PDB file of C-alpha atoms in Angstrom:
ATOM      1  CA  MET Y   1      38.401 113.815 -15.816  1.00  0.00           C
ATOM      2  CA  LEU Y   2      39.592 110.381 -14.623  1.00  0.00           C
ATOM      3  CA  ARG Y   3      38.039 107.486 -17.127  1.00  0.00           C
ATOM      4  CA  TRP Y   4      39.358 103.983 -15.763  1.00  0.00           C
ATOM      5  CA  ARG Y   5      37.790 101.022 -17.192  1.00  0.00           C
ATOM      6  CA  SER Y   6      39.327  98.682 -14.531  1.00  0.00           C
ATOM      7  CA  MET Y   7      40.910  99.141 -11.361  1.00  0.00           C
ATOM      8  CA  LEU Y   8      42.848  96.381  -9.735  1.00  0.00           C
ATOM      9  CA  PHE Y   9      43.385  95.572  -6.195  1.00  0.00           C
ATOM     10  CA  ALA Y  10      46.898  94.888  -4.651  1.00  0.00           C
ATOM     11  CA  PRO Y  11      48.090  94.932  -1.050  1.00  0.00           C
ATOM     12  CA  ALA Y  12      50.542  97.619  -0.421  1.00  0.00           C
ATOM     13  CA  ASP Y  13      52.657  95.554   1.529  1.00  0.00           C
ATOM     14  CA  ASN Y  14      53.682  93.040  -1.013  1.00  0.00           C
ATOM     15  CA  ALA Y  15      55.804  94.585  -3.685  1.00  0.00           C
ATOM     16  CA  GLU Y  16      55.633  91.046  -5.695  1.00  0.00           C
ATOM     17  CA  ARG Y  17      51.863  91.468  -5.902  1.00  0.00           C
ATOM     18  CA  CYS Y  18      51.859  95.095  -6.694  1.00  0.00           C
ATOM     19  CA  ALA Y  19      54.537  94.838  -9.464  1.00  0.00           C
ATOM     20  CA  LYS Y  20      52.250  91.929 -10.766  1.00  0.00           C
ATOM     21  CA  ALA Y  21      49.057  93.896 -10.735  1.00  0.00           C
ATOM     22  CA  ALA Y  22      50.872  96.937 -12.477  1.00  0.00           C
ATOM     23  CA  ARG Y  23      51.383  94.939 -15.406  1.00  0.00           C
ATOM     24  CA  ALA Y  24      47.853  93.135 -15.580  1.00  0.00           C
ATOM     25  CA  GLY Y  25      46.596  95.667 -18.088  1.00  0.00           C
ATOM     26  CA  ALA Y  26      44.278  97.637 -15.749  1.00  0.00           C
ATOM     27  CA  ASP Y  27      44.078 101.450 -16.144  1.00  0.00           C
ATOM     28  CA  ALA Y  28      44.892 101.780 -12.408  1.00  0.00           C
ATOM     29  CA  VAL Y  29      46.004  99.848  -9.483  1.00  0.00           C
ATOM     30  CA  ILE Y  30      44.342 100.025  -5.904  1.00  0.00           C
ATOM     31  CA  LEU Y  31      47.391  99.886  -3.571  1.00  0.00           C
ATOM     32  CA  ASP Y  32      45.344  98.715  -0.321  1.00  0.00           C
ATOM     33  CA  LEU Y  33      46.104  99.767   3.205  1.00  0.00           C
ATOM     34  CA  GLU Y  34      42.631  98.551   4.408  1.00  0.00           C
ATOM     35  CA  ASP Y  35      41.541  94.981   4.099  1.00  0.00           C
ATOM     36  CA  ALA Y  36      44.185  93.399   2.210  1.00  0.00           C
ATOM     37  CA  VAL Y  37      47.069  94.402   5.181  1.00  0.00           C
ATOM     38  CA  ALA Y  38      46.802  92.926   8.666  1.00  0.00           C
ATOM     39  CA  PRO Y  39      46.577  95.241  11.350  1.00  0.00           C
ATOM     40  CA  GLY Y  40      49.976  95.037  12.896  1.00  0.00           C
ATOM     41  CA  ALA Y  41      51.616  95.482   9.027  1.00  0.00           C
ATOM     42  CA  LYS Y  42      49.833  98.740   8.604  1.00  0.00           C
ATOM     43  CA  PRO Y  43      52.770 100.857   9.409  1.00  0.00           C
ATOM     44  CA  ALA Y  44      55.149  98.758   7.087  1.00  0.00           C
ATOM     45  CA  ALA Y  45      52.271  98.905   4.304  1.00  0.00           C
ATOM     46  CA  ARG Y  46      52.669 102.671   4.280  1.00  0.00           C
ATOM     47  CA  ALA Y  47      56.131 102.621   4.464  1.00  0.00           C
ATOM     48  CA  ALA Y  48      56.321 100.679   1.512  1.00  0.00           C
ATOM     49  CA  LEU Y  49      54.096 102.785  -0.409  1.00  0.00           C
ATOM     50  CA  ALA Y  50      56.386 105.225  -1.935  1.00  0.00           C
ATOM     51  CA  GLY Y  51      58.060 102.278  -3.656  1.00  0.00           C
ATOM     52  CA  ALA Y  52      54.759 100.359  -4.598  1.00  0.00           C
ATOM     53  CA  VAL Y  53      53.800 103.787  -6.518  1.00  0.00           C
ATOM     54  CA  ALA Y  54      56.569 104.224  -8.252  1.00  0.00           C
ATOM     55  CA  ASP Y  55      56.637 100.581  -9.711  1.00  0.00           C
ATOM     56  CA  VAL Y  56      52.896 100.826 -10.570  1.00  0.00           C
ATOM     57  CA  ARG Y  57      53.578 104.393 -12.359  1.00  0.00           C
ATOM     58  CA  ALA Y  58      56.514 102.867 -14.126  1.00  0.00           C
ATOM     59  CA  GLN Y  59      54.350 100.755 -16.151  1.00  0.00           C
ATOM     60  CA  GLY Y  60      52.181 103.718 -16.963  1.00  0.00           C
ATOM     61  CA  VAL Y  61      49.225 102.834 -14.644  1.00  0.00           C
ATOM     62  CA  ALA Y  62      47.731 104.956 -12.260  1.00  0.00           C
ATOM     63  CA  ALA Y  63      48.247 104.364  -8.489  1.00  0.00           C
ATOM     64  CA  THR Y  64      45.171 104.790  -6.200  1.00  0.00           C
ATOM     65  CA  VAL Y  65      45.689 104.207  -2.673  1.00  0.00           C
ATOM     66  CA  ARG Y  66      42.776 102.624  -0.462  1.00  0.00           C
ATOM     67  CA  ILE Y  67      42.939 104.409   3.204  1.00  0.00           C
ATOM     68  CA  ASN Y  68      41.266 102.500   6.228  1.00  0.00           C
ATOM     69  CA  ALA Y  69      37.929 104.206   7.157  1.00  0.00           C
ATOM     70  CA  PRO Y  70      38.012 107.329   9.266  1.00  0.00           C
ATOM     71  CA  TRP Y  71      39.344 108.393  11.481  1.00  0.00           C
ATOM     72  CA  MET Y  72      41.892 106.336  13.499  1.00  0.00           C
ATOM     73  CA  MET Y  73      44.220 105.248  10.880  1.00  0.00           C
ATOM     74  CA  ALA Y  74      42.983 107.402   7.822  1.00  0.00           C
ATOM     75  CA  VAL Y  75      45.298 110.378   8.667  1.00  0.00           C
ATOM     76  CA  GLU Y  76      48.534 108.705   8.581  1.00  0.00           C
ATOM     77  CA  ASP Y  77      47.312 107.071   5.365  1.00  0.00           C
ATOM     78  CA  ILE Y  78      46.490 110.022   3.608  1.00  0.00           C
ATOM     79  CA  ARG Y  79      49.895 111.489   4.579  1.00  0.00           C
ATOM     80  CA  ALA Y  80      51.616 108.332   3.266  1.00  0.00           C
ATOM     81  CA  ALA Y  81      49.592 108.309   0.095  1.00  0.00           C
ATOM     82  CA  VAL Y  82      50.173 112.085  -0.838  1.00  0.00           C
ATOM     83  CA  SER Y  83      53.884 111.610   0.517  1.00  0.00           C
ATOM     84  CA  ALA Y  84      53.953 108.567  -1.963  1.00  0.00           C
ATOM     85  CA  GLY Y  85      52.922 110.583  -5.008  1.00  0.00           C
ATOM     86  CA  GLY Y  86      49.567 108.597  -5.134  1.00  0.00           C
ATOM     87  CA  ASP Y  87      47.103 109.417  -8.261  1.00  0.00           C
ATOM     88  CA  ALA Y  88      43.881 109.459  -6.256  1.00  0.00           C
ATOM     89  CA  ILE Y  89      42.598 108.048  -3.055  1.00  0.00           C
ATOM     90  CA  MET Y  90      39.800 105.335  -2.274  1.00  0.00           C
ATOM     91  CA  VAL Y  91      37.914 106.010   0.616  1.00  0.00           C
ATOM     92  CA  PRO Y  92      36.056 102.795   1.923  1.00  0.00           C
ATOM     93  CA  LYS Y  93      32.850 102.363   3.814  1.00  0.00           C
ATOM     94  CA  ALA Y  94      31.929 105.945   2.605  1.00  0.00           C
ATOM     95  CA  GLU Y  95      28.593 107.045   3.914  1.00  0.00           C
ATOM     96  CA  CYS Y  96      29.055 110.978   4.865  1.00  0.00           C
ATOM     97  CA  PRO Y  97      29.843 113.564   2.138  1.00  0.00           C
ATOM     98  CA  HIS Y  98      31.245 115.679   4.915  1.00  0.00           C
ATOM     99  CA  ASP Y  99      34.178 112.969   5.692  1.00  0.00           C
ATOM    100  CA  LEU Y 100      34.910 113.213   2.154  1.00  0.00           C
ATOM    101  CA  GLY Y 101      35.373 116.829   2.062  1.00  0.00           C
ATOM    102  CA  VAL Y 102      37.303 116.592   4.840  1.00  0.00           C
ATOM    103  CA  ILE Y 103      39.684 114.049   3.570  1.00  0.00           C
ATOM    104  CA  ALA Y 104      39.718 115.828   0.001  1.00  0.00           C
ATOM    105  CA  ALA Y 105      40.878 118.665   2.131  1.00  0.00           C
ATOM    106  CA  MET Y 106      43.493 117.623   3.894  1.00  0.00           C
ATOM    107  CA  ALA Y 107      44.987 115.839   0.721  1.00  0.00           C
ATOM    108  CA  ALA Y 108      44.860 119.112  -1.159  1.00  0.00           C
ATOM    109  CA  GLU Y 109      46.469 120.869   1.676  1.00  0.00           C
ATOM    110  CA  LEU Y 110      49.408 118.230   2.036  1.00  0.00           C
ATOM    111  CA  ARG Y 111      49.690 117.896  -1.769  1.00  0.00           C
ATOM    112  CA  GLY Y 112      49.235 121.676  -2.271  1.00  0.00           C
ATOM    113  CA  GLU Y 113      46.821 120.842  -4.619  1.00  0.00           C
ATOM    114  CA  ALA Y 114      43.573 118.639  -5.301  1.00  0.00           C
ATOM    115  CA  LEU Y 115      43.850 114.747  -5.380  1.00  0.00           C
ATOM    116  CA  PRO Y 116      40.828 113.087  -6.976  1.00  0.00           C
ATOM    117  CA  ILE Y 117      38.692 111.132  -4.092  1.00  0.00           C
ATOM    118  CA  ILE Y 118      36.843 107.576  -4.909  1.00  0.00           C
ATOM    119  CA  ALA Y 119      34.267 106.921  -2.739  1.00  0.00           C
ATOM    120  CA  LEU Y 120      34.012 103.108  -1.961  1.00  0.00           C
ATOM    121  CA  ILE Y 121      30.217 102.837  -0.950  1.00  0.00           C
ATOM    122  CA  GLU Y 122      29.574  99.439   0.984  1.00  0.00           C
ATOM    123  CA  SER Y 123      26.379  99.823   2.597  1.00  0.00           C
ATOM    124  CA  PRO Y 124      22.628 100.796   2.210  1.00  0.00           C
ATOM    125  CA  LEU Y 125      23.161 104.191   3.890  1.00  0.00           C
ATOM    126  CA  GLY Y 126      25.824 104.975   1.534  1.00  0.00           C
ATOM    127  CA  VAL Y 127      23.723 103.936  -1.312  1.00  0.00           C
ATOM    128  CA  ALA Y 128      21.119 106.581  -0.202  1.00  0.00           C
ATOM    129  CA  ARG Y 129      23.545 109.231  -0.030  1.00  0.00           C
ATOM    130  CA  ALA Y 130      25.481 108.409  -3.301  1.00  0.00           C
ATOM    131  CA  GLN Y 131      24.342 111.691  -4.789  1.00  0.00           C
ATOM    132  CA  ALA Y 132      25.323 113.982  -1.917  1.00  0.00           C
ATOM    133  CA  MET Y 133      28.697 112.220  -2.191  1.00  0.00           C
ATOM    134  CA  ALA Y 134      28.983 112.774  -6.025  1.00  0.00           C
ATOM    135  CA  ASP Y 135      28.400 116.422  -5.328  1.00  0.00           C
ATOM    136  CA  VAL Y 136      31.598 116.720  -3.097  1.00  0.00           C
ATOM    137  CA  PRO Y 137      34.364 118.765  -4.984  1.00  0.00           C
ATOM    138  CA  CYS Y 138      37.434 116.302  -6.016  1.00  0.00           C
ATOM    139  CA  VAL Y 139      35.476 113.118  -5.933  1.00  0.00           C
ATOM    140  CA  ALA Y 140      36.031 111.700  -9.208  1.00  0.00           C
ATOM    141  CA  GLY Y 141      34.204 107.951  -8.818  1.00  0.00           C
ATOM    142  CA  LEU Y 142      31.679 106.521  -7.065  1.00  0.00           C
ATOM    143  CA  ALA Y 143      32.426 102.491  -6.216  1.00  0.00           C
ATOM    144  CA  LEU Y 144      30.234  99.573  -5.040  1.00  0.00           C
ATOM    145  CA  GLY Y 145      31.532  97.183  -2.749  1.00  0.00           C
ATOM    146  CA  THR Y 146      29.636  94.223  -3.731  1.00  0.00           C
ATOM    147  CA  GLU Y 147      30.950  91.682  -0.530  1.00  0.00           C
ATOM    148  CA  ASP Y 148      30.405  94.426   2.094  1.00  0.00           C
ATOM    149  CA  PHE Y 149      27.114  95.667   0.635  1.00  0.00           C
ATOM    150  CA  SER Y 150      25.693  92.091   0.582  1.00  0.00           C
ATOM    151  CA  LEU Y 151      26.778  91.336   4.181  1.00  0.00           C
ATOM    152  CA  ALA Y 152      25.117  94.780   5.412  1.00  0.00           C
ATOM    153  CA  MET Y 153      21.678  93.451   3.438  1.00  0.00           C
ATOM    154  CA  GLY Y 154      22.582  90.160   5.259  1.00  0.00           C
ATOM    155  CA  VAL Y 155      22.239  88.350   1.941  1.00  0.00           C
ATOM    156  CA  GLU Y 156      24.987  86.498  -0.511  1.00  0.00           C
ATOM    157  CA  PRO Y 157      26.200  88.830  -3.139  1.00  0.00           C
ATOM    158  CA  SER Y 158      24.154  88.547  -6.159  1.00  0.00           C
ATOM    159  CA  THR Y 159      22.787  90.208  -8.796  1.00  0.00           C
ATOM    160  CA  ALA Y 160      19.548  90.247  -7.558  1.00  0.00           C
ATOM    161  CA  VAL Y 161      20.772  92.391  -4.167  1.00  0.00           C
ATOM    162  CA  LEU Y 162      23.180  94.184  -6.177  1.00  0.00           C
ATOM    163  CA  ASP Y 163      21.597  95.600  -9.583  1.00  0.00           C
ATOM    164  CA  LEU Y 164      19.821  98.231  -7.647  1.00  0.00           C
ATOM    165  CA  PRO Y 165      22.518 100.114  -5.893  1.00  0.00           C
ATOM    166  CA  ALA Y 166      24.736  99.639  -9.190  1.00  0.00           C
ATOM    167  CA  ARG Y 167      21.856 101.463 -11.248  1.00  0.00           C
ATOM    168  CA  GLN Y 168      21.630 104.414  -8.190  1.00  0.00           C
ATOM    169  CA  LEU Y 169      25.548 104.759  -8.592  1.00  0.00           C
ATOM    170  CA  ALA Y 170      25.418 104.998 -12.083  1.00  0.00           C
ATOM    171  CA  MET Y 171      23.018 107.391 -12.059  1.00  0.00           C
ATOM    172  CA  ALA Y 172      24.521 109.766  -9.179  1.00  0.00           C
ATOM    173  CA  ALA Y 173      27.721 109.439 -10.955  1.00  0.00           C
ATOM    174  CA  ALA Y 174      26.214 110.826 -14.446  1.00  0.00           C
ATOM    175  CA  GLY Y 175      24.700 113.649 -12.969  1.00  0.00           C
ATOM    176  CA  ARG Y 176      28.448 114.622 -12.153  1.00  0.00           C
ATOM    177  CA  GLU Y 177      30.103 113.156 -14.952  1.00  0.00           C
ATOM    178  CA  LEU Y 178      32.061 110.833 -12.872  1.00  0.00           C
ATOM    179  CA  MET Y 179      33.146 107.107 -13.102  1.00  0.00           C
ATOM    180  CA  ALA Y 180      30.810 104.491 -11.723  1.00  0.00           C
ATOM    181  CA  LEU Y 181      32.656 101.507 -10.921  1.00  0.00           C
ATOM    182  CA  ALA Y 182      29.476  99.420 -10.014  1.00  0.00           C
ATOM    183  CA  VAL Y 183      29.729  95.892 -11.755  1.00  0.00           C
ATOM    184  CA  PRO Y 184      26.612  94.050  -9.785  1.00  0.00           C
ATOM    185  CA  PHE Y 185      28.512  90.936  -9.199  1.00  0.00           C
ATOM    186  CA  SER Y 186      30.596  89.250  -6.453  1.00  0.00           C
ATOM    187  CA  ILE Y 187      34.300  90.069  -7.258  1.00  0.00           C
ATOM    188  CA  ALA Y 188      35.040  86.565  -5.592  1.00  0.00           C
ATOM    189  CA  ARG Y 189      33.605  84.910  -8.371  1.00  0.00           C
ATOM    190  CA  PHE Y 190      36.491  85.645 -10.699  1.00  0.00           C
ATOM    191  CA  ARG Y 191      36.806  82.128 -12.380  1.00  0.00           C
ATOM    192  CA  GLU Y 192      33.593  82.980 -13.662  1.00  0.00           C
ATOM    193  CA  GLU Y 193      34.512  84.974 -16.731  1.00  0.00           C
ATOM    194  CA  GLU Y 194      31.622  84.675 -19.165  1.00  0.00           C
ATOM    195  CA  ALA Y 195      28.961  85.160 -16.191  1.00  0.00           C
ATOM    196  CA  TYR Y 196      30.835  88.150 -15.155  1.00  0.00           C
ATOM    197  CA  ARG Y 197      30.922  89.529 -18.745  1.00  0.00           C
ATOM    198  CA  THR Y 198      27.322  89.115 -19.077  1.00  0.00           C
ATOM    199  CA  VAL Y 199      26.559  91.024 -15.919  1.00  0.00           C
ATOM    200  CA  ALA Y 200      29.168  93.787 -16.880  1.00  0.00           C
ATOM    201  CA  GLY Y 201      27.541  94.032 -20.110  1.00  0.00           C
ATOM    202  CA  GLU Y 202      24.380  94.709 -18.776  1.00  0.00           C
ATOM    203  CA  ALA Y 203      25.518  97.246 -16.290  1.00  0.00           C
ATOM    204  CA  ALA Y 204      27.259  99.139 -18.997  1.00  0.00           C
ATOM    205  CA  ALA Y 205      24.008  99.521 -20.786  1.00  0.00           C
ATOM    206  CA  TYR Y 206      22.749 101.352 -17.802  1.00  0.00           C
ATOM    207  CA  GLY Y 207      25.636 103.713 -17.175  1.00  0.00           C
ATOM    208  CA  VAL Y 208      27.947 101.840 -15.274  1.00  0.00           C
ATOM    209  CA  ASN Y 209      31.857 102.675 -17.022  1.00  0.00           C
ATOM    210  CA  GLY Y 210      34.343 100.802 -15.078  1.00  0.00           C
ATOM    211  CA  ALA Y 211      35.026  98.235 -12.519  1.00  0.00           C
ATOM    212  CA  ILE Y 212      37.052  97.237  -9.350  1.00  0.00           C
ATOM    213  CA  CYS Y 213      38.738  93.884  -9.736  1.00  0.00           C
ATOM    214  CA  ILE Y 214      40.847  91.219  -7.758  1.00  0.00           C
ATOM    215  CA  HIS Y 215      41.889  89.395 -10.604  1.00  0.00           C
ATOM    216  CA  PRO Y 216      43.624  89.990 -13.987  1.00  0.00           C
ATOM    217  CA  LYS Y 217      40.784  87.946 -15.585  1.00  0.00           C
ATOM    218  CA  GLN Y 218      38.481  90.632 -14.331  1.00  0.00           C
ATOM    219  CA  VAL Y 219      40.595  93.140 -15.568  1.00  0.00           C
ATOM    220  CA  ALA Y 220      40.422  91.944 -19.408  1.00  0.00           C
ATOM    221  CA  VAL Y 221      36.958  91.546 -19.243  1.00  0.00           C
ATOM    222  CA  ALA Y 222      36.177  94.893 -17.733  1.00  0.00           C
ATOM    223  CA  ASN Y 223      38.587  96.659 -20.243  1.00  0.00           C
ATOM    224  CA  ALA Y 224      36.333  94.903 -23.042  1.00  0.00           C
ATOM    225  CA  VAL Y 225      33.342  95.871 -21.499  1.00  0.00           C
ATOM    226  CA  PHE Y 226      33.839  99.315 -20.611  1.00  0.00           C
ATOM    227  CA  GLY Y 227      36.282 100.488 -23.360  1.00  0.00           C
ATOM    228  CA  LEU Y 228      35.547 101.349 -27.106  1.00  0.00           C
ATOM    229  CA  SER Y 229      35.930  98.715 -29.915  1.00  0.00           C
ATOM    230  CA  PRO Y 230      37.702  99.969 -32.797  1.00  0.00           C
ATOM    231  CA  ALA Y 231      34.439  99.556 -34.716  1.00  0.00           C
ATOM    232  CA  ALA Y 232      32.627 101.847 -32.290  1.00  0.00           C
ATOM    233  CA  ARG Y 233      35.093 104.472 -32.100  1.00  0.00           C
ATOM    234  CA  GLU Y 234      35.313 104.705 -36.118  1.00  0.00           C
ATOM    235  CA  GLU Y 235      31.373 105.142 -35.904  1.00  0.00           C
ATOM    236  CA  ALA Y 236      31.511 107.664 -32.898  1.00  0.00           C
ATOM    237  CA  GLN Y 237      33.942 109.856 -35.116  1.00  0.00           C
ATOM    238  CA  ARG Y 238      31.906 109.389 -38.163  1.00  0.00           C
ATOM    239  CA  ILE Y 239      28.659 110.701 -36.008  1.00  0.00           C
ATOM    240  CA  TRP Y 240      30.763 113.586 -34.661  1.00  0.00           C
ATOM    241  CA  ALA Y 241      32.321 114.449 -38.032  1.00  0.00           C
ATOM    242  CA  ALA Y 242      28.921 114.741 -39.486  1.00  0.00           C
ATOM    243  CA  TRP Y 243      27.762 116.843 -36.830  1.00  0.00           C
ATOM    244  CA  GLU Y 244      30.573 119.250 -36.820  1.00  0.00           C
ATOM    245  CA  GLU Y 245      29.793 119.621 -40.666  1.00  0.00           C
ATOM    246  CA  ALA Y 246      26.252 120.166 -40.149  1.00  0.00           C
ATOM    247  CA  ARG Y 247      27.268 122.905 -37.599  1.00  0.00           C
ATOM    248  CA  ALA Y 248      29.349 124.674 -39.834  1.00  0.00           C
ATOM    249  CA  GLN Y 249      26.571 124.760 -42.257  1.00  0.00           C
ATOM    250  CA  GLY Y 250      23.931 126.299 -39.796  1.00  0.00           C
ATOM    251  CA  LEU Y 251      22.088 122.823 -39.463  1.00  0.00           C
ATOM    252  CA  SER Y 252      20.800 121.556 -36.251  1.00  0.00           C
ATOM    253  CA  VAL Y 253      19.930 117.974 -37.631  1.00  0.00           C
ATOM    254  CA  VAL Y 254      21.582 115.734 -40.229  1.00  0.00           C
ATOM    255  CA  THR Y 255      20.916 112.309 -41.731  1.00  0.00           C
ATOM    256  CA  LEU Y 256      24.052 109.686 -41.542  1.00  0.00           C
ATOM    257  CA  ASP Y 257      23.448 106.431 -43.258  1.00  0.00           C
ATOM    258  CA  GLY Y 258      19.473 106.518 -42.966  1.00  0.00           C
ATOM    259  CA  ARG Y 259      20.160 107.581 -39.153  1.00  0.00           C
ATOM    260  CA  MET Y 260      19.006 111.246 -37.995  1.00  0.00           C
ATOM    261  CA  ILE Y 261      21.828 112.911 -36.101  1.00  0.00           C
ATOM    262  CA  ASP Y 262      21.002 115.813 -33.501  1.00  0.00           C
ATOM    263  CA  LEU Y 263      22.474 117.096 -30.622  1.00  0.00           C
ATOM    264  CA  PRO Y 264      22.075 114.378 -28.062  1.00  0.00           C
ATOM    265  CA  VAL Y 265      23.179 111.709 -30.359  1.00  0.00           C
ATOM    266  CA  ALA Y 266      26.253 113.772 -31.381  1.00  0.00           C
ATOM    267  CA  GLU Y 267      27.197 114.575 -27.560  1.00  0.00           C
ATOM    268  CA  ARG Y 268      26.712 110.561 -26.847  1.00  0.00           C
ATOM    269  CA  ALA Y 269      29.383 110.149 -29.772  1.00  0.00           C
ATOM    270  CA  ARG Y 270      31.842 112.778 -28.270  1.00  0.00           C
ATOM    271  CA  LYS Y 271      31.562 111.217 -25.075  1.00  0.00           C
ATOM    272  CA  ALA Y 272      32.061 107.751 -26.403  1.00  0.00           C
ATOM    273  CA  LEU Y 273      35.291 109.424 -27.771  1.00  0.00           C
ATOM    274  CA  ALA Y 274      36.771 110.332 -24.355  1.00  0.00           C
ATOM    275  CA  ARG Y 275      36.674 106.785 -23.314  1.00  0.00           C
ATOM    276  CA  PRO Y 276      39.947 104.534 -23.266  1.00  0.00           C
TER     277      PRO Y 276
END
């Protein structure tokens, strides 16, 4: 089960930026073959992908490849991503569960085993189909493309238009215990750290568990917001230990520091401990 607090974009045809992204502290780097690469540079970007993946993974960071939207260039992108040893594939403009299933099947056939898929949802139709896409085998996460979603709605990217789809993606992802990378904030506003931190914290409170980023400043905030602090980890460990002791004694409820610990509370602690 993938659990990435932050994913940072880098154009696959720019070795310097890929290397810099790998050192930025993100849990995963998105090596982009789509919007960040000019149409005429796509073949060169594919050719550079193996080196970029190797450089990213050498830093202990996961390498995800964002392919182009189905289907004209996607097939070559998938071949390149699998050949390069990418850890996951991000599918942009995701709207169709069937398409995700086909991409997953293609990647599995080329690789010889399943490859995680992240659905980048960038339209109202995609949001409406989020649960169906979450149900597709191999889908490991749902991400919200804030700029393109706002464009499709015909408005500026703001929390007002992005909050509801972020909540919907969080709910769809939670149903399958997937990543929900859906901070309702324009990624272009990377200089507004405190505003971003506030919005990310509010999103975390309703189930968003990670973010896609275009700048290391966003990475640092996302890691702090969606990670587990030492104090929170210690508390979760205490809760889980108390619950395990209670179960060993045949009890279904236990009190810890005046707080009732039952199954839902214990399960929240267990899930929290699985976070980075």
